[in-house]
GROMACS .gro file of C-alpha atoms in nm:
model
  352
    1MET     CA    1   0.473   0.502  -0.573
    2ARG     CA    2   0.538   0.352  -0.915
    3ILE     CA    3   0.775   0.062  -0.980
    4PRO     CA    4   0.898  -0.020  -1.336
    5LEU     CA    5   0.766  -0.346  -1.408
    6LEU     CA    6  -0.819   0.142  -1.885
    7GLY     CA    7  -0.899   0.279  -1.700
    8LEU     CA    8  -1.145   0.309  -1.416
    9LEU     CA    9  -1.240   0.653  -1.534
   10LEU     CA   10  -1.575   0.637  -1.356
   11ALA     CA   11  -1.587   0.957  -1.160
   12ALA     CA   12  -1.800   1.136  -1.415
   13SER     CA   13  -2.007   0.845  -1.533
   14ALA     CA   14  -2.375   0.822  -1.454
   15ALA     CA   15  -2.334   0.459  -1.361
   16CYS     CA   16  -2.079   0.538  -1.094
   17ASN     CA   17  -2.264   0.841  -0.962
   18ALA     CA   18  -2.562   0.617  -0.903
   19ALA     CA   19  -2.360   0.341  -0.735
   20ARG     CA   20  -2.463   0.227  -0.390
   21ALA     CA   21  -2.258   0.037  -0.135
   22GLY     CA   22  -2.211  -0.323  -0.244
   23GLU     CA   23  -2.296  -0.256  -0.610
   24CYS     CA   24  -2.075  -0.260  -0.915
   25PRO     CA   25  -2.078   0.011  -1.176
   26SER     CA   26  -2.253  -0.120  -1.485
   27GLN     CA   27  -2.051  -0.343  -1.713
   28ALA     CA   28  -2.153  -0.113  -1.998
   29GLY     CA   29  -2.003   0.179  -1.807
   30LEU     CA   30  -1.680  -0.013  -1.762
   31ARG     CA   31  -1.665  -0.112  -2.127
   32SER     CA   32  -1.734   0.243  -2.246
   33HIS     CA   33  -1.403   0.345  -2.088
   34GLY     CA   34  -1.215   0.031  -2.195
   35VAL     CA   35  -1.193  -0.079  -1.832
   36PRO     CA   36  -1.070  -0.433  -1.763
   37GLY     CA   37  -1.212  -0.475  -1.415
   38ALA     CA   38  -1.220  -0.385  -1.049
   39VAL     CA   39  -1.308  -0.539  -0.716
   40ILE     CA   40  -1.475  -0.310  -0.463
   41VAL     CA   41  -1.512  -0.398  -0.095
   42SER     CA   42  -1.742  -0.191   0.124
   43LEU     CA   43  -1.715  -0.204   0.502
   44ALA     CA   44  -1.974  -0.102   0.759
   45GLY     CA   45  -1.875  -0.214   1.105
   46GLN     CA   46  -1.854  -0.593   1.101
   47ARG     CA   47  -2.027  -0.617   0.761
   48THR     CA   48  -1.819  -0.662   0.447
   49ALA     CA   49  -1.955  -0.670   0.091
   50VAL     CA   50  -1.739  -0.767  -0.205
   51SER     CA   51  -1.836  -0.664  -0.559
   52ALA     CA   52  -1.635  -0.800  -0.853
   53CYS     CA   53  -1.666  -0.613  -1.182
   54GLY     CA   54  -1.533  -0.682  -1.530
   55LEU     CA   55  -1.237  -0.897  -1.627
   56ALA     CA   56  -0.913  -1.001  -1.460
   57ASP     CA   57  -0.776  -1.093  -1.805
   58THR     CA   58  -0.940  -0.964  -2.121
   59ALA     CA   59  -0.773  -1.207  -2.364
   60ARG     CA   60  -0.889  -1.511  -2.167
   61ARG     CA   61  -1.221  -1.352  -2.067
   62ARG     CA   62  -1.147  -1.443  -1.706
   63PRO     CA   63  -1.381  -1.258  -1.468
   64MET     CA   64  -1.282  -1.071  -1.155
   65SER     CA   65  -1.367  -1.215  -0.816
   66GLY     CA   66  -1.293  -1.149  -0.451
   67ARG     CA   67  -1.022  -1.418  -0.479
   68THR     CA   68  -0.844  -1.258  -0.776
   69VAL     CA   69  -0.479  -1.194  -0.688
   70PHE     CA   70  -0.345  -0.840  -0.734
   71GLN     CA   71  -0.019  -0.660  -0.686
   72ALA     CA   72  -0.107  -0.444  -0.387
   73ALA     CA   73   0.186  -0.206  -0.448
   74SER     CA   74   0.215   0.048  -0.166
   75LEU     CA   75  -0.064  -0.117   0.030
   76SER     CA   76   0.236  -0.324   0.142
   77LYS     CA   77   0.344  -0.038   0.367
   78PRO     CA   78   0.057  -0.051   0.621
   79VAL     CA   79   0.126  -0.424   0.665
   80VAL     CA   80   0.496  -0.363   0.736
   81SER     CA   81   0.393  -0.077   0.966
   82LEU     CA   82   0.180  -0.317   1.167
   83ILE     CA   83   0.476  -0.554   1.204
   84ALA     CA   84   0.684  -0.266   1.341
   85LEU     CA   85   0.413  -0.155   1.583
   86LYS     CA   86   0.360  -0.509   1.705
   87LEU     CA   87   0.731  -0.549   1.773
   88ALA     CA   88   0.719  -0.214   1.953
   89GLY     CA   89   0.430  -0.343   2.165
   90GLN     CA   90   0.640  -0.648   2.247
   91LYS     CA   91   0.923  -0.414   2.363
   92ARG     CA   92   1.151  -0.546   2.090
   93LEU     CA   93   1.157  -0.220   1.894
   94ASP     CA   94   1.176   0.136   2.025
   95LEU     CA   95   1.007   0.365   1.772
   96ASP     CA   96   1.239   0.650   1.867
   97LYS     CA   97   1.570   0.461   1.872
   98PRO     CA   98   1.783   0.489   1.555
   99LEU     CA   99   1.732   0.185   1.335
  100ALA     CA  100   2.108   0.155   1.283
  101GLY     CA  101   2.134   0.028   1.640
  102TYR     CA  102   1.935  -0.283   1.548
  103LEU     CA  103   2.145  -0.383   1.247
  104HIS     CA  104   2.431  -0.631   1.262
  105GLY     CA  105   2.667  -0.405   1.071
  106PRO     CA  106   2.634  -0.123   0.813
  107TYR     CA  107   2.308  -0.094   0.619
  108ARG     CA  108   2.332  -0.242   0.270
  109HIS     CA  109   2.122  -0.066   0.009
  110ASP     CA  110   1.994  -0.280  -0.279
  111ARG     CA  111   2.021  -0.092  -0.610
  112ARG     CA  112   1.828  -0.369  -0.792
  113PRO     CA  113   1.527  -0.463  -0.577
  114LEU     CA  114   1.343  -0.592  -0.885
  115GLY     CA  115   1.624  -0.819  -0.998
  116ASP     CA  116   1.668  -1.187  -0.924
  117SER     CA  117   1.970  -1.105  -0.709
  118PRO     CA  118   2.060  -0.790  -0.516
  119GLN     CA  119   2.324  -0.535  -0.607
  120TRP     CA  120   2.444  -0.408  -0.271
  121ASP     CA  121   2.612  -0.086  -0.180
  122SER     CA  122   2.689   0.049   0.166
  123ASP     CA  123   2.593   0.407   0.230
  124ALA     CA  124   2.826   0.592   0.466
  125ASP     CA  125   2.602   0.899   0.509
  126PRO     CA  126   2.607   0.966   0.883
  127ARG     CA  127   2.240   1.073   0.873
  128LEU     CA  128   2.138   0.707   0.851
  129ALA     CA  129   2.236   0.681   1.216
  130LYS     CA  130   1.958   0.930   1.301
  131VAL     CA  131   1.665   0.762   1.124
  132THR     CA  132   1.409   0.603   1.357
  133ALA     CA  133   1.111   0.377   1.294
  134ARG     CA  134   0.873   0.662   1.378
  135MET     CA  135   1.034   0.875   1.109
  136VAL     CA  136   1.001   0.598   0.850
  137LEU     CA  137   0.639   0.517   0.938
  138SER     CA  138   0.540   0.883   0.907
  139HIS     CA  139   0.758   0.940   0.596
  140ARG     CA  140   0.993   1.184   0.767
  141SER     CA  141   1.312   0.980   0.727
  142GLY     CA  142   1.462   1.217   0.471
  143LEU     CA  143   1.522   0.927   0.232
  144PRO     CA  144   1.400   0.937  -0.131
  145ASN     CA  145   1.108   0.739  -0.264
  146TRP     CA  146   1.343   0.510  -0.460
  147ALA     CA  147   1.709   0.500  -0.559
  148PHE     CA  148   1.708   0.242  -0.838
  149GLY     CA  149   2.048   0.182  -0.993
  150GLU     CA  150   2.220   0.449  -0.787
  151PRO     CA  151   2.359   0.503  -0.438
  152LEU     CA  152   2.121   0.591  -0.159
  153ARG     CA  153   2.112   0.965  -0.096
  154PHE     CA  154   1.910   1.177   0.144
  155VAL     CA  155   1.669   1.442   0.013
  156ALA     CA  156   1.631   1.606   0.356
  157ASP     CA  157   1.770   1.575   0.704
  158PRO     CA  158   1.590   1.306   0.907
  159GLY     CA  159   1.283   1.431   1.091
  160THR     CA  160   1.272   1.772   0.922
  161ARG     CA  161   0.995   1.729   0.662
  162TRP     CA  162   0.753   1.486   0.502
  163ASN     CA  163   0.875   1.304   0.194
  164TYR     CA  164   0.708   0.981   0.079
  165SER     CA  165   0.975   0.709   0.082
  166GLY     CA  166   0.985   0.348  -0.024
  167GLU     CA  167   1.357   0.342   0.060
  168GLY     CA  168   1.267   0.426   0.417
  169PHE     CA  169   1.057   0.110   0.439
  170ALA     CA  170   1.341  -0.096   0.293
  171TYR     CA  171   1.565   0.036   0.571
  172LEU     CA  172   1.296  -0.033   0.834
  173ALA     CA  173   1.249  -0.389   0.703
  174ALA     CA  174   1.621  -0.459   0.740
  175ALA     CA  175   1.597  -0.357   1.106
  176LEU     CA  176   1.280  -0.562   1.164
  177GLU     CA  177   1.445  -0.870   1.013
  178ALA     CA  178   1.749  -0.821   1.237
  179ILE     CA  179   1.531  -0.784   1.546
  180ALA     CA  180   1.320  -1.091   1.467
  181GLY     CA  181   1.603  -1.301   1.329
  182GLN     CA  182   1.395  -1.400   1.026
  183PRO     CA  183   1.316  -1.268   0.677
  184LEU     CA  184   1.021  -1.040   0.606
  185GLN     CA  185   0.787  -1.309   0.470
  186PRO     CA  186   0.782  -1.541   0.774
  187LEU     CA  187   0.780  -1.232   0.997
  188ALA     CA  188   0.468  -1.103   0.818
  189ASP     CA  189   0.310  -1.449   0.842
  190ALA     CA  190   0.362  -1.459   1.218
  191GLN     CA  191   0.272  -1.099   1.304
  192VAL     CA  192  -0.002  -1.014   1.051
  193PHE     CA  193  -0.121  -1.274   0.804
  194ARG     CA  194  -0.192  -1.566   1.036
  195PRO     CA  195  -0.348  -1.355   1.315
  196LEU     CA  196  -0.583  -1.187   1.066
  197GLY     CA  197  -0.652  -1.502   0.862
  198MET     CA  198  -0.494  -1.358   0.546
  199ARG     CA  199  -0.408  -1.689   0.381
  200ASP     CA  200  -0.380  -1.548   0.027
  201SER     CA  201  -0.127  -1.274   0.108
  202SER     CA  202   0.248  -1.290   0.046
  203PHE     CA  203   0.539  -1.054  -0.016
  204VAL     CA  204   0.677  -1.300  -0.272
  205TRP     CA  205   0.523  -1.474  -0.569
  206ARG     CA  206   0.356  -1.812  -0.513
  207ASP     CA  207   0.310  -2.049  -0.805
  208ALA     CA  208  -0.040  -2.114  -0.672
  209TYR     CA  209  -0.132  -1.758  -0.777
  210ALA     CA  210  -0.084  -1.838  -1.147
  211GLY     CA  211  -0.446  -1.923  -1.222
  212ARG     CA  212  -0.592  -1.633  -1.024
  213VAL     CA  213  -0.362  -1.336  -1.077
  214ALA     CA  214  -0.499  -1.033  -1.259
  215THR     CA  215  -0.327  -0.909  -1.573
  216GLY     CA  216  -0.223  -0.545  -1.547
  217TYR     CA  217  -0.314  -0.290  -1.816
  218ASP     CA  218  -0.178   0.051  -1.906
  219LYS     CA  219  -0.385   0.366  -1.965
  220ARG     CA  220  -0.452   0.263  -2.325
  221GLY     CA  221  -0.577  -0.080  -2.223
  222HIS     CA  222  -0.264  -0.267  -2.335
  223ALA     CA  223  -0.160  -0.566  -2.127
  224ILE     CA  224   0.163  -0.521  -1.933
  225ASP     CA  225   0.416  -0.798  -1.886
  226THR     CA  226   0.463  -0.743  -1.513
  227ALA     CA  227   0.751  -0.891  -1.319
  228ARG     CA  228   0.689  -1.151  -1.051
  229PHE     CA  229   0.843  -1.056  -0.719
  230ARG     CA  230   1.070  -1.341  -0.614
  231ARG     CA  231   1.227  -1.137  -0.334
  232PRO     CA  232   1.026  -0.932  -0.085
  233ILE     CA  233   1.013  -0.554  -0.118
  234ALA     CA  234   0.868  -0.411   0.201
  235ALA     CA  235   0.722  -0.105   0.031
  236ALA     CA  236   0.571  -0.263  -0.277
  237SER     CA  237   0.574  -0.639  -0.342
  238LEU     CA  238   0.265  -0.760  -0.155
  239TYR     CA  239   0.040  -1.002  -0.343
  240THR     CA  240  -0.309  -1.029  -0.199
  241THR     CA  241  -0.676  -1.064  -0.282
  242PRO     CA  242  -0.948  -0.805  -0.213
  243ALA     CA  243  -1.117  -1.045   0.029
  244ASP     CA  244  -0.789  -1.099   0.213
  245TYR     CA  245  -0.681  -0.736   0.234
  246ALA     CA  246  -1.030  -0.638   0.348
  247LYS     CA  247  -0.956  -0.831   0.669
  248PHE     CA  248  -0.668  -0.593   0.734
  249VAL     CA  249  -0.876  -0.282   0.655
  250ARG     CA  250  -1.165  -0.401   0.871
  251ALA     CA  251  -0.924  -0.463   1.160
  252LEU     CA  252  -0.783  -0.111   1.110
  253LEU     CA  253  -1.135   0.032   1.105
  254LEU     CA  254  -1.243  -0.142   1.427
  255ALA     CA  255  -0.912  -0.132   1.617
  256ALA     CA  256  -0.951  -0.066   1.989
  257PRO     CA  257  -0.758   0.230   2.137
  258GLY     CA  258  -0.404   0.145   2.234
  259THR     CA  259  -0.369  -0.150   1.998
  260ALA     CA  260  -0.101  -0.161   1.729
  261LEU     CA  261  -0.355  -0.102   1.453
  262ALA     CA  262  -0.504   0.196   1.636
  263LEU     CA  263  -0.153   0.340   1.665
  264GLU     CA  264  -0.122   0.328   1.285
  265ARG     CA  265  -0.403   0.585   1.275
  266GLN     CA  266  -0.230   0.816   1.525
  267ARG     CA  267  -0.144   1.141   1.350
  268GLN     CA  268   0.227   1.227   1.352
  269THR     CA  269   0.253   1.515   1.109
  270VAL     CA  270   0.054   1.752   0.888
  271VAL     CA  271   0.142   1.699   0.523
  272ASP     CA  272  -0.078   1.960   0.354
  273ALA     CA  273  -0.363   2.139   0.533
  274LYS     CA  274  -0.514   2.235   0.196
  275TYR     CA  275  -0.608   1.871   0.144
  276ALA     CA  276  -0.679   1.801   0.515
  277LEU     CA  277  -0.386   1.563   0.476
  278GLY     CA  278  -0.168   1.427   0.752
  279TRP     CA  279   0.020   1.106   0.816
  280GLY     CA  280   0.014   0.855   1.097
  281LEU     CA  281   0.234   0.558   1.178
  282GLY     CA  282   0.191   0.383   0.846
  283VAL     CA  283  -0.121   0.533   0.689
  284GLY     CA  284  -0.237   0.865   0.554
  285ILE     CA  285  -0.487   1.065   0.758
  286GLU     CA  286  -0.772   1.279   0.625
  287THR     CA  287  -0.918   1.519   0.882
  288ARG     CA  288  -1.299   1.514   0.883
  289PRO     CA  289  -1.564   1.668   1.111
  290ASP     CA  290  -1.680   1.324   1.229
  291GLY     CA  291  -1.326   1.203   1.299
  292ASP     CA  292  -1.008   1.125   1.111
  293CYS     CA  293  -1.011   0.869   0.829
  294ALA     CA  294  -0.714   0.645   0.756
  295PHE     CA  295  -0.623   0.575   0.394
  296HIS     CA  296  -0.351   0.447   0.165
  297HIS     CA  297  -0.299   0.425  -0.209
  298GLY     CA  298  -0.113   0.166  -0.416
  299ILE     CA  299   0.047   0.222  -0.757
  300ASN     CA  300   0.251  -0.039  -0.943
  301GLU     CA  301   0.263  -0.047  -1.319
  302GLY     CA  302  -0.068  -0.196  -1.435
  303PHE     CA  303  -0.225  -0.194  -1.087
  304GLN     CA  304  -0.380   0.078  -0.873
  305SER     CA  305  -0.560   0.037  -0.541
  306PHE     CA  306  -0.691   0.243  -0.251
  307PHE     CA  307  -0.859   0.211   0.085
  308MET     CA  308  -1.017   0.449   0.333
  309ALA     CA  309  -1.136   0.352   0.681
  310CYS     CA  310  -1.328   0.599   0.899
  311PRO     CA  311  -1.368   0.481   1.260
  312GLY     CA  312  -1.596   0.773   1.346
  313SER     CA  313  -1.866   0.656   1.107
  314GLY     CA  314  -1.765   0.289   1.110
  315ARG     CA  315  -1.750   0.291   0.731
  316GLY     CA  316  -1.481   0.219   0.479
  317VAL     CA  317  -1.406   0.117   0.123
  318LEU     CA  318  -1.130  -0.072  -0.055
  319TRP     CA  319  -1.082  -0.121  -0.425
  320PHE     CA  320  -0.829  -0.300  -0.641
  321THR     CA  321  -0.793  -0.250  -1.014
  322ASN     CA  322  -0.577  -0.398  -1.288
  323SER     CA  323  -0.542  -0.056  -1.444
  324ASP     CA  324  -0.304   0.240  -1.460
  325ARG     CA  325  -0.609   0.462  -1.410
  326GLY     CA  326  -0.760   0.297  -1.104
  327LEU     CA  327  -0.719   0.598  -0.874
  328GLU     CA  328  -0.950   0.794  -1.101
  329LEU     CA  329  -1.224   0.595  -0.933
  330ALA     CA  330  -1.165   0.781  -0.605
  331PRO     CA  331  -1.427   1.061  -0.632
  332ALA     CA  332  -1.710   0.825  -0.720
  333MET     CA  333  -1.612   0.557  -0.470
  334LEU     CA  334  -1.569   0.791  -0.175
  335GLU     CA  335  -1.899   0.962  -0.257
  336ALA     CA  336  -2.077   0.627  -0.267
  337TYR     CA  337  -1.917   0.454   0.032
  338VAL     CA  338  -1.783   0.729   0.260
  339PRO     CA  339  -2.018   1.023   0.193
  340GLY     CA  340  -1.919   1.381   0.271
  341LYS     CA  341  -1.657   1.631   0.164
  342HIS     CA  342  -1.312   1.490   0.091
  343PRO     CA  343  -1.047   1.762   0.049
  344LEU     CA  344  -0.804   1.473  -0.001
  345LEU     CA  345  -0.942   1.428  -0.353
  346GLY     CA  346  -0.748   1.737  -0.456
  347TRP     CA  347  -0.417   1.578  -0.358
  348PRO     CA  348  -0.215   1.536  -0.681
  349VAL     CA  349  -0.139   1.168  -0.604
  350LEU     CA  350  -0.511   1.096  -0.643
  351ARG     CA  351  -0.528   1.290  -0.970
  352PRO     CA  352  -0.286   1.093  -1.191
   0.00000   0.00000   0.00000
């Protein structure tokens, strides 16, 4: 998902091909591609290794670190998914009950989620009354990815096919807020951030981030004047650090059967067998001989990120970049940290 607001082109580089878990690609290799920087987190059971590479801001020569703040983009979605699954475990949300039944009136769609104030419209499409949390979490709501500046319209009937949707998560968040009686940020604090010790994570901008936030860069290496999210966007506005988000990925990797995080990894639908690609309750699923791997990508303008967690092998990897080419790192990173064949690498989303 991309929101209006160089590259880690390392797959073919000798430096990246020689990378081992816990190591950075050479700074020379980064510079040869005009790469600002990246932070790579490798996970092996309870062990976590953070490797910071390059620069968070090239003009100020500020180096990357595990505490550098990034826009996590769509890595917001697995966090919101965990909130939903926790509320389901508390019997406050039924995953198969229409979300409309939890709202205190008609759903209001925000045409300007990036603005300082919302621009509401009410959508009267009767299909909204059929959308459930399970459909949203597995991207089968029938809603579009985004409807910026226009009324909300369905692209398919609910439950009939997979279609990646940020609007679905906005709808889900409205229901979660109504259930909990509080906005998304304090709800995330209570259900996810505090329990996992994620003190640097927030769905809205904090002034304390100013000295640590990474500058985003386009494919040509030009700095991007990115907006600061003053209002939460469930699908895309998460600010976090690699060290912080690694706590979430490690918990997902090690989740015991039956827990909310383990349910995120529970396959709901096949997306494309050619790429061994399915979707669970909040994360993508790659089918592998040694067990399914959970993954998610994040794409905001100037920032790209990715994680994969494979419970069967107990291994995983997470990387954040301040680059519009960060997903090009996927072949080298998966080869280094989660060895084996990855049909998922052929998925067009990972080949920007």
